[in-house]
Amino acid sequence: MNYHLELTVVSENPEQSLLRLTLYSDCEHSLSNWSLQFLFERRIKLASLTHGQIKQVGSFCTITPNNHEIDKNTPYYCEFIVLSPPLRFYDHGIKEALITNLNTNQTLPITLAPITLFNCHTKQANLTPPQAMSVGLIPQPDIIQHLEGDIHLPNPVHISMCTPMAEKALTWLEQEINAVFGIQSQNKEHSDIVFTLNPNLEDEHYKLVVDSGGIQLEANSPSGFVHASATLLQLIKDSHGIFAVPRVKIFDCPRFSYRGLMLDCARHFHSINVIKRLINQLAYYKFNYFHWHLTDDEGWRLEIDAFPQLTQIGAKRGPDSQLEPQLSHLTSIHEGYYTKQEVRDVIAYAAERSITVIPEIDIPGHCRAAIKSLPHLLHDSEDSSAYLSIQNYRDNTLSPSLDGTYVFIDKVLEEVALLFPSPWIHIGGDEVPNGVWKDSQACRHLMLENHYKSISELQGHILSYAENKLKMLGKRMLGWEEVRQGNKVSNDTVVFSWVNENAALASAEQGFDVVLQPAQTTYFDLVQSSNPDEPGSNWAGILTLEKTYHYQPIAQIPQYSPTFQRIWGIQCALWCEHIDDQAKIDYMLFPRLTALAEVCWTSEQQRNWPNYLARLKQHLLLMDKQKIQYRQPWHSDSE
Ligand code: ACM
């Protein structure tokens, strides 16, 4: 028995498209009482469906046809409107589909054709391969002096340190030269590599000297020693098991003090090994913050002792679960969460690489998994407000008028504050849907009581509660740019701007500290070219390697202005609606992560696109050794 589904864009304009869906059967006997389930992320105008009814919860869609018997000679067909900009990529069609026989509840598989697009962008030419530079160092250091020739790196190599401050960096260096190059290390009096304290250097700064006297790494902070080690690891040349390091003198320091990456582990769960591998790579590129997006509508991923339901229920989605299948895994369970012991392990692993782990608990929107897990605390049965979140949920927002909301916030934040040594905790605050709370008597009452004039002040009400709670726990609150909506959080809260840079500029001008994460230049879930078979989303455009490299943070204001001084730095993000395995993570992150590393670390004067490409060509040899499945940045010489 075989069913086959086709989706075709029939017409489109900038705001909406008309789609036709056709379901074929090759069966002689007909199926009469059935429904069709599929995963599709774009918003469907429900009333527009011809020949049946449709429901959409997030990306999970169900069509129930009007008395349609399907068999070999009678395919089912319907049309519907999608409310979104035109579809330009095959990745944006239906992901998975199945038929349910409603008489037996049996599910039947469907084969899927790629979406037939109405139009696509012209195919983008790949970059021309550059001439490789002999030193493939990324990010480019502040000062680098190339001396004549190489020195030989023996195997085993002797490494020593003159300061305990270098202990973690030394261990990391030993691990990496062994894992990547197969070089053994020994601690001996005479050393090939020496870590030395240099009290004249500032935090994170380092010097690296490679000359006839050996290899000297100097710093005055644990992070400085890690950065020096990262540089050395990138300099090692491997010629069939004979190792050499070019003679250089480097002085290096970061442009921005905050250099982060956010990983979404809620939409798809990533194992501890995947996370550690990524954190290790971040250390190679001198990032110093790992922002862990742990909760969202589609999953709650952190063990909380006070509420085991959050992970028993909220960490699992799929058939016969409280949470419907979303984004992938239509016919099987997708689940996973991190135990506290695993989290401690990740924090320690990151600390060994001078990386701080910042957890994010996203409230009050993006809370569907939590609400479904703890309905007795978080479901407001008296609130009849109708709303639809950006990701098509009608029930994903905490209520400011429920006592349970504050019990939940208190207990979760208490445990999170205890678990994570980071002085900062990210509270989300983004994308609270329009229309929430407006048909709740209790919310109206809360507004009257507090003399609030607008609904958004209720959002501020919850967030300022969280800010104070965190303060009492000795932590500072971070939040997406919407944390300022409702005007209730103090200047102690740090604003992460993401829609573009406007909120960053406005917030910095009003005295907030800011981290820049503009989607257009830092969201690595965006497609990397205009080719229709490129994976990724495109709501904020196409993010090529070149565009990533050329990102000029807040270019319109002088770097030494007080406003610019409030910019802590830059963070990139990997949202994982489409990303559920190592190969996809690698393809989306590499090599764009290296381009952004240079935006974060390297002074503007030292940034140079052709020079970066020449270094990248050499650098890819290291990624090959590390088995990183990066996106090939240029066409092959034979093309
Ligand atoms: C976000 O992309 N919603 C922070």
XYZ file of C-alpha atoms and ligand atoms in Angstrom:
643
model
C 0.000 0.000 0.000
C 1.515 3.277 -1.029
C 0.572 6.900 -0.595
C 2.372 9.796 -2.151
C 2.088 13.512 -1.330
C 2.854 16.514 -3.496
C 2.825 20.180 -2.514
C 2.885 22.911 -5.146
C 2.995 26.690 -4.820
C 0.271 27.805 -7.241
C 0.610 31.565 -6.852
C 2.287 34.010 -4.516
C 2.664 37.629 -3.500
C 5.001 39.178 -0.887
C 2.605 38.413 1.999
C 1.036 35.086 1.107
C 1.098 32.077 -1.183
C -1.562 29.701 -2.451
C -0.514 26.056 -2.109
C -2.036 22.913 -3.587
C -1.664 19.603 -1.850
C -2.351 16.341 -3.682
C -2.397 12.926 -2.055
C -2.166 9.909 -4.361
C -2.844 6.298 -3.559
C -1.870 3.237 -5.575
C -4.432 1.034 -3.837
C -7.321 -0.628 -5.642
C -9.572 -0.547 -2.588
C -10.521 2.807 -1.197
C -9.859 4.346 2.202
C -12.847 6.320 3.398
C -12.428 7.537 6.960
C -8.961 9.042 7.243
C -6.941 12.100 8.235
C -3.615 13.396 7.038
C -0.901 14.535 9.463
C 2.180 16.432 8.406
C 4.898 18.802 9.652
C 4.919 22.250 8.071
C 6.237 25.390 9.743
C 4.688 28.225 7.772
C 1.435 29.670 9.088
C -1.603 28.254 7.320
C -4.721 30.405 7.045
C -7.012 27.751 8.465
C -10.231 29.046 6.928
C -8.691 29.024 3.462
C -8.555 25.228 3.164
C -10.731 23.777 0.445
C -12.099 20.215 0.716
C -11.760 19.664 4.438
C -10.710 21.127 7.766
C -7.210 21.824 8.981
C -5.696 22.220 12.438
C -2.198 23.572 13.047
C -0.416 23.389 16.411
C 3.092 24.731 15.902
C 4.313 22.808 12.872
C 1.987 19.825 13.472
C -0.884 19.915 10.976
C -3.913 17.665 10.593
C -6.248 17.727 7.605
C -9.559 15.957 7.881
C -11.179 15.781 4.451
C -14.873 16.160 3.735
C -16.051 12.596 3.041
C -13.319 11.837 0.592
C -12.619 8.247 -0.383
C -9.118 7.906 -1.676
C -8.024 5.149 -4.068
C -5.983 4.582 -7.185
C -8.308 6.602 -9.401
C -9.303 9.327 -6.982
C -6.487 11.294 -5.392
C -7.350 13.780 -2.671
C -6.643 17.372 -3.400
C -6.993 20.663 -1.527
C -5.674 24.206 -1.588
C -4.771 26.556 1.229
C -3.159 29.928 1.817
C 0.117 30.322 3.658
C 0.637 33.655 5.398
C 4.323 34.293 4.916
C 6.790 35.710 2.435
C 7.297 33.520 -0.668
C 8.829 30.082 -0.300
C 12.207 29.915 -2.023
C 13.857 26.770 -0.590
C 12.989 23.065 -0.711
C 13.683 22.903 3.011
C 10.499 24.923 3.549
C 8.054 22.318 2.242
C 6.330 19.553 4.193
C 8.863 17.689 6.329
C 7.099 14.378 7.056
C 3.561 13.095 6.540
C 1.346 10.121 7.330
C -2.247 8.992 6.950
C -4.322 7.768 9.861
C -7.095 5.291 9.159
C -9.671 6.640 11.592
C -11.580 3.328 11.676
C -8.614 1.355 12.958
C -6.333 4.181 14.213
C -3.627 2.583 12.096
C -1.084 4.965 10.589
C 0.135 4.504 7.028
C 3.377 5.902 5.624
C 3.515 8.457 2.831
C 6.305 9.224 0.393
C 6.937 12.924 -0.117
C 7.939 14.803 -3.253
C 10.048 17.950 -2.815
C 7.872 21.052 -2.826
C 7.303 22.542 -6.282
C 8.292 26.164 -5.803
C 6.640 28.941 -7.789
C 9.938 30.691 -8.151
C 13.425 30.474 -6.738
C 16.432 32.757 -6.537
C 19.078 32.512 -9.219
C 21.784 30.112 -8.174
C 24.626 31.849 -6.430
C 28.146 31.299 -7.738
C 30.529 29.814 -5.217
C 33.637 31.703 -4.168
C 36.789 31.237 -6.214
C 39.284 29.152 -4.226
C 42.031 31.393 -2.860
C 45.739 30.649 -2.647
C 46.311 29.154 0.814
C 48.437 31.123 3.247
C 51.128 29.091 5.009
C 49.705 30.050 8.430
C 45.984 29.390 8.769
C 45.368 31.298 11.969
C 41.801 32.449 12.782
C 40.956 34.891 14.303
C 43.748 37.142 13.095
C 45.875 38.286 16.082
C 46.421 41.908 16.965
C 50.140 41.847 16.135
C 51.874 39.003 14.341
C 55.474 39.064 13.217
C 56.485 36.208 10.937
C 60.102 35.151 11.399
C 62.087 33.050 8.960
C 61.530 29.256 8.999
C 59.919 26.692 11.295
C 60.960 24.899 14.438
C 60.584 21.176 14.806
C 58.034 19.934 17.335
C 59.221 16.618 18.732
C 56.929 13.734 19.607
C 56.742 13.277 22.550
C 56.825 16.985 23.278
C 57.883 18.380 26.644
C 55.546 20.947 28.156
C 55.966 22.829 31.420
C 54.484 25.769 33.268
C 55.964 28.372 35.559
C 52.607 29.377 37.026
C 49.612 27.405 38.306
C 47.446 29.889 36.433
C 48.297 27.957 33.278
C 47.223 24.589 34.623
C 43.937 24.267 32.753
C 45.374 25.590 29.517
C 48.280 23.163 29.731
C 45.942 20.225 30.235
C 43.787 21.366 27.318
C 46.818 21.798 25.067
C 48.055 18.319 25.952
C 44.644 16.798 25.239
C 44.260 18.554 21.905
C 47.742 17.932 20.492
C 47.171 14.317 21.296
C 43.597 14.098 19.968
C 44.207 16.080 16.766
C 47.861 15.383 15.928
C 48.620 12.235 17.914
C 51.485 13.989 19.707
C 52.282 12.640 23.173
C 53.393 15.010 25.906
C 55.694 14.738 28.906
C 56.513 17.108 31.707
C 60.278 17.496 31.878
C 62.680 20.093 33.152
C 63.852 20.990 29.692
C 60.739 21.925 27.773
C 59.799 22.537 24.184
C 56.714 24.491 25.269
C 56.673 26.711 28.370
C 53.761 28.594 29.944
C 55.087 31.726 31.670
C 53.424 34.394 33.801
C 53.704 37.889 32.353
C 52.358 40.329 34.981
C 52.262 43.165 32.443
C 49.508 41.563 30.415
C 45.811 42.246 30.943
C 43.039 39.705 31.363
C 42.649 37.537 28.203
C 45.773 39.012 26.569
C 48.662 36.756 25.629
C 52.011 36.599 23.904
C 53.331 33.683 21.934
C 56.934 33.420 20.835
C 58.168 30.592 18.631
C 61.904 30.810 17.975
C 65.118 28.840 18.329
C 64.635 28.924 22.129
C 61.399 26.942 21.790
C 57.779 27.932 22.299
C 56.823 30.391 24.997
C 53.223 31.184 25.952
C 52.822 34.228 28.194
C 49.705 35.510 29.910
C 48.428 36.919 33.169
C 45.091 35.078 33.323
C 43.824 31.520 32.812
C 41.900 32.716 29.738
C 45.035 34.330 28.284
C 46.801 30.957 28.497
C 43.866 29.193 26.829
C 43.887 31.709 23.957
C 47.661 31.285 23.571
C 47.155 27.522 23.422
C 44.416 27.898 20.803
C 46.792 29.934 18.672
C 49.584 27.395 19.047
C 47.241 24.527 18.119
C 46.356 26.331 14.912
C 50.010 26.887 14.019
C 51.095 23.232 14.131
C 51.931 21.807 10.702
C 51.773 18.074 10.163
C 53.821 16.613 7.356
C 53.193 12.864 7.494
C 53.735 12.707 11.249
C 56.643 15.200 11.322
C 55.480 18.277 13.191
C 56.671 21.867 12.858
C 55.611 25.303 14.056
C 56.429 28.474 12.106
C 58.626 30.972 13.922
C 56.437 33.883 14.994
C 56.034 36.554 17.593
C 52.444 37.302 18.497
C 50.823 39.779 20.833
C 47.096 39.386 20.978
C 44.023 40.829 22.716
C 40.286 40.758 22.044
C 38.231 43.495 20.457
C 35.107 42.652 22.504
C 34.996 41.209 26.004
C 31.829 39.166 25.291
C 32.117 36.619 22.482
C 29.339 34.071 22.598
C 27.416 31.356 20.887
C 23.838 30.362 21.697
C 22.747 26.802 21.029
C 19.071 25.863 20.951
C 18.682 22.473 22.635
C 14.914 22.775 23.044
C 13.686 22.426 19.454
C 15.996 19.467 19.014
C 17.859 17.821 21.829
C 21.642 17.581 21.439
C 23.652 15.086 23.446
C 26.276 16.069 26.000
C 28.973 14.841 23.595
C 27.692 17.142 20.859
C 27.697 20.060 23.279
C 31.213 19.355 24.523
C 32.537 19.038 20.995
C 31.053 22.445 20.207
C 32.426 24.056 23.378
C 35.844 22.659 22.499
C 35.604 24.257 19.062
C 34.558 27.559 20.628
C 37.823 27.548 22.586
C 39.776 27.199 19.325
C 38.211 30.474 18.138
C 38.566 32.343 21.453
C 34.854 32.540 22.279
C 34.234 32.896 26.004
C 30.471 32.385 26.531
C 28.214 29.445 25.762
C 24.551 30.463 26.017
C 22.471 27.333 26.538
C 18.872 27.707 25.325
C 17.310 25.027 27.520
C 13.582 25.609 27.372
C 11.041 26.419 24.700
C 7.582 25.522 23.426
C 8.819 22.258 21.949
C 10.811 20.967 24.903
C 12.070 21.500 28.460
C 15.596 20.126 28.741
C 16.792 20.799 32.294
C 16.239 18.585 35.320
C 14.444 20.524 38.068
C 14.051 18.621 41.339
C 11.000 20.577 42.456
C 9.116 19.719 39.254
C 10.044 16.307 37.831
C 7.076 16.680 35.446
C 9.026 19.298 33.476
C 11.285 16.566 32.160
C 8.936 13.576 32.495
C 6.376 15.335 30.295
C 8.014 18.418 28.840
C 11.202 16.784 27.538
C 9.299 14.420 25.265
C 7.175 14.934 22.203
C 5.602 12.689 19.606
C 2.759 10.205 19.175
C 0.778 9.531 22.388
C 2.653 12.234 24.361
C 1.356 15.429 25.923
C 3.351 17.372 23.343
C 2.527 16.676 19.705
C 5.293 15.869 17.237
C 6.979 19.061 16.039
C 9.579 19.931 13.399
C 10.726 16.308 12.829
C 9.997 12.829 14.167
C 6.332 12.690 13.148
C 6.063 8.985 13.865
C 8.476 8.538 16.763
C 9.291 10.091 20.118
C 11.885 12.853 20.206
C 13.112 13.397 23.747
C 16.004 14.275 25.984
C 17.062 16.393 28.912
C 20.191 17.150 30.905
C 20.553 15.871 34.439
C 22.123 18.204 36.964
C 25.212 16.019 37.041
C 25.555 16.302 33.259
C 25.150 20.068 33.481
C 27.898 20.276 36.127
C 30.086 18.212 33.861
C 29.499 20.588 30.923
C 30.145 23.638 33.119
C 33.460 22.158 34.313
C 34.439 21.153 30.767
C 33.725 24.694 29.547
C 35.587 26.258 32.501
C 38.691 24.236 31.590
C 38.559 26.141 28.300
C 37.797 29.524 29.959
C 34.229 29.465 28.699
C 31.319 30.475 30.928
C 28.033 28.643 30.496
C 24.974 30.899 30.671
C 21.638 29.103 30.989
C 18.462 30.455 29.437
C 15.037 29.775 30.912
C 12.658 31.473 28.490
C 9.626 33.182 30.104
C 6.824 34.270 29.869
C 6.338 33.281 26.196
C 7.852 30.131 24.664
C 6.571 28.209 27.711
C 4.277 25.596 26.158
C 6.337 22.600 27.299
C 6.304 23.936 30.878
C 2.579 24.729 30.820
C 1.702 21.255 29.487
C 3.912 19.707 32.166
C 2.529 21.699 35.101
C -1.076 22.552 34.217
C -2.088 22.668 37.898
C 0.311 25.595 38.369
C 0.538 27.223 34.968
C -2.701 26.702 33.025
C -5.135 29.568 33.485
C -8.566 28.087 32.822
C -10.263 31.444 33.485
C -8.361 33.244 30.745
C -10.233 33.141 27.436
C -7.790 35.355 25.513
C -7.188 34.141 21.963
C -3.695 34.570 20.577
C -1.317 32.959 18.151
C 2.430 32.966 18.717
C 4.907 33.465 15.877
C 5.450 29.695 15.848
C 1.679 28.978 15.758
C 0.868 28.158 19.384
C -2.272 29.324 21.203
C -1.259 28.190 24.676
C 2.407 28.999 25.279
C 2.445 32.003 27.631
C 2.594 32.168 31.424
C -0.113 34.153 33.164
C 0.906 37.074 35.387
C -2.260 36.606 37.453
C -1.665 33.001 38.538
C 0.086 32.353 41.829
C 1.501 29.200 40.240
C 3.501 31.303 37.778
C 5.508 32.794 40.639
C 5.905 29.475 42.430
C 7.286 28.092 39.165
C 9.634 31.053 38.588
C 10.893 30.975 42.182
C 11.665 27.283 42.326
C 13.158 27.024 38.843
C 15.379 30.083 39.279
C 16.514 28.939 42.728
C 17.711 25.633 41.315
C 19.209 27.218 38.198
C 21.088 29.809 40.275
C 22.513 27.080 42.460
C 23.508 24.875 39.553
C 25.192 27.445 37.297
C 28.137 29.445 38.696
C 27.637 32.080 35.970
C 26.879 35.483 37.521
C 24.261 35.964 34.796
C 21.097 34.093 33.921
C 19.176 34.632 30.697
C 15.438 34.880 31.144
C 14.334 35.038 27.494
C 11.420 37.456 27.371
C 11.044 37.265 23.582
C 8.025 37.005 21.317
C 5.175 37.235 23.808
C 2.198 36.923 21.442
C -0.159 39.813 20.761
C -3.505 39.288 22.439
C -2.337 37.466 25.561
C -4.085 38.218 28.876
C -6.581 40.684 27.438
C -9.655 38.528 28.134
C -8.640 37.565 31.649
C -10.579 39.133 34.509
C -7.724 38.447 36.885
C -5.193 40.156 34.598
C -7.483 43.185 34.284
C -7.673 43.273 38.051
C -3.896 43.062 38.350
C -3.579 45.987 35.957
C -6.029 48.097 37.991
C -4.293 47.244 41.221
C -0.935 48.359 39.860
C -2.233 51.280 37.762
C -0.965 49.677 34.580
C -2.276 51.216 31.379
C -1.141 48.683 28.814
C -1.092 44.901 28.642
C 2.641 44.957 27.960
C 3.136 46.229 31.514
C 1.997 42.784 32.639
C 4.958 41.354 30.750
C 7.164 43.849 32.571
C 5.457 42.771 35.818
C 6.600 39.145 35.395
C 10.063 40.075 34.170
C 10.718 42.557 36.952
C 9.664 39.837 39.418
C 12.234 37.530 37.814
C 14.863 40.271 37.887
C 14.355 40.811 41.621
C 14.314 37.104 42.315
C 17.628 36.733 40.476
C 19.066 39.691 42.378
C 18.189 37.987 45.645
C 19.932 34.888 44.357
C 23.033 36.962 43.593
C 22.568 36.896 39.820
C 22.144 39.498 37.138
C 19.380 39.077 34.569
C 19.987 38.896 30.834
C 17.128 38.952 28.351
C 16.161 39.304 24.706
C 15.396 42.824 23.564
C 11.697 42.427 24.476
C 12.581 42.359 28.205
C 12.243 46.107 28.082
C 8.622 45.934 26.902
C 6.384 47.199 29.663
C 9.252 49.304 30.955
C 9.667 47.549 34.274
C 13.164 46.031 34.349
C 16.073 48.068 35.672
C 19.293 49.065 33.942
C 20.947 46.105 35.642
C 19.360 43.844 33.051
C 21.523 43.191 30.020
C 19.741 43.419 26.671
C 20.452 40.934 23.873
C 19.222 42.555 20.672
C 18.262 40.113 17.927
C 15.578 41.530 15.574
C 18.243 43.877 14.199
C 20.520 46.432 15.882
C 17.874 49.076 16.635
C 17.102 47.823 20.140
C 20.827 47.582 20.874
C 21.356 51.207 20.004
C 18.261 52.444 21.865
C 19.066 50.326 24.931
C 22.707 51.381 25.069
C 21.675 55.027 24.757
C 19.369 54.538 27.741
C 22.114 53.085 29.906
C 21.625 49.338 29.406
C 24.532 47.031 28.752
C 24.034 45.230 25.478
C 25.068 42.115 23.578
C 24.608 42.182 19.811
C 22.970 39.205 18.202
C 21.316 40.659 15.087
C 19.665 37.840 13.150
C 20.758 39.152 9.754
C 24.459 38.637 10.504
C 24.684 36.218 13.437
C 21.892 33.614 13.039
C 23.617 30.532 11.682
C 20.319 28.746 11.158
C 19.858 31.050 8.139
C 20.534 29.654 4.660
C 24.072 30.221 3.353
C 23.269 30.854 -0.296
C 20.289 31.470 -2.549
C 20.397 27.950 -4.005
C 16.930 26.420 -3.535
C 18.370 23.236 -2.057
C 20.313 25.128 0.634
C 19.120 24.083 4.117
C 18.050 26.606 6.718
C 15.529 29.336 7.330
C 15.460 32.670 5.540
C 13.182 35.006 7.497
C 16.127 37.359 8.121
C 17.705 36.880 4.689
C 20.595 34.845 3.350
C 23.717 34.777 5.516
C 26.714 34.007 3.354
C 30.222 33.580 4.705
C 31.111 36.944 3.189
C 28.180 38.731 4.832
C 29.113 37.174 8.183
C 32.697 38.328 7.801
C 31.716 41.861 6.855
C 29.441 42.441 9.838
C 30.311 45.862 11.259
C 28.780 46.064 14.743
C 26.896 49.336 15.290
C 28.814 50.945 12.452
C 26.922 54.230 12.746
C 28.427 55.342 16.064
C 32.050 56.006 16.985
C 33.757 53.153 18.833
C 34.886 55.356 21.671
C 31.492 56.952 22.313
C 29.849 56.194 25.695
C 27.041 54.384 23.842
C 29.475 52.049 22.086
C 31.201 51.359 25.380
C 27.956 49.774 26.582
C 28.234 47.099 23.887
C 29.758 44.110 25.643
C 30.169 42.177 22.454
C 28.624 39.824 19.973
C 26.880 36.493 20.095
C 25.951 34.152 17.284
C 23.052 31.737 17.493
C 22.197 28.305 16.232
C 18.436 27.873 16.468
C 17.660 24.232 15.849
C 14.202 23.944 14.332
C 15.872 22.322 11.317
C 18.983 20.956 12.956
C 18.941 17.587 14.657
C 22.328 15.974 14.110
C 26.060 16.600 14.134
C 26.393 16.823 10.351
C 23.779 19.600 10.168
C 25.307 21.480 13.108
C 28.702 21.392 11.402
C 27.315 22.418 8.023
C 25.537 25.453 9.487
C 28.354 26.559 11.818
C 31.501 26.000 9.806
C 33.146 27.968 8.465
C 30.782 30.865 9.324
C 31.749 30.566 13.013
C 35.356 31.345 12.101
C 34.284 34.495 10.247
C 32.292 35.664 13.239
C 35.162 34.818 15.577
C 37.202 37.355 13.681
C 34.414 39.969 13.980
C 34.375 39.349 17.758
C 38.108 39.184 18.393
C 40.091 41.031 15.768
C 40.431 44.804 15.645
C 38.817 46.423 12.630
C 42.171 47.478 11.191
C 43.351 43.866 11.097
C 40.264 42.494 9.335
C 40.726 41.768 5.668
C 38.426 39.492 3.616
C 40.898 38.164 0.986
C 43.467 37.596 3.708
C 40.885 35.743 5.842
C 39.980 33.491 2.906
C 43.649 32.655 2.303
C 44.032 31.745 5.987
C 40.778 29.781 5.902
C 42.029 27.692 2.976
C 44.949 26.554 5.125
C 42.814 26.338 8.255
C 40.411 23.827 6.671
C 43.211 21.242 6.895
C 42.867 21.481 10.671
C 39.075 21.115 10.438
C 39.612 18.029 8.258
C 41.770 16.533 10.985
C 39.039 17.324 13.501
C 36.450 15.684 11.226
C 34.332 18.817 11.085
C 31.791 18.406 8.297
C 31.938 22.051 7.181
C 30.235 23.592 4.186
C 32.742 23.833 1.355
C 33.197 27.612 1.006
C 34.342 27.641 -2.616
C 33.881 25.626 -5.767
C 36.367 22.855 -6.414
C 39.260 23.647 -8.785
C 37.730 21.353 -11.407
C 34.329 23.080 -11.492
C 14.749 35.055 19.111
O 15.275 34.814 18.018
N 13.452 34.867 19.297
C 15.521 35.552 20.235
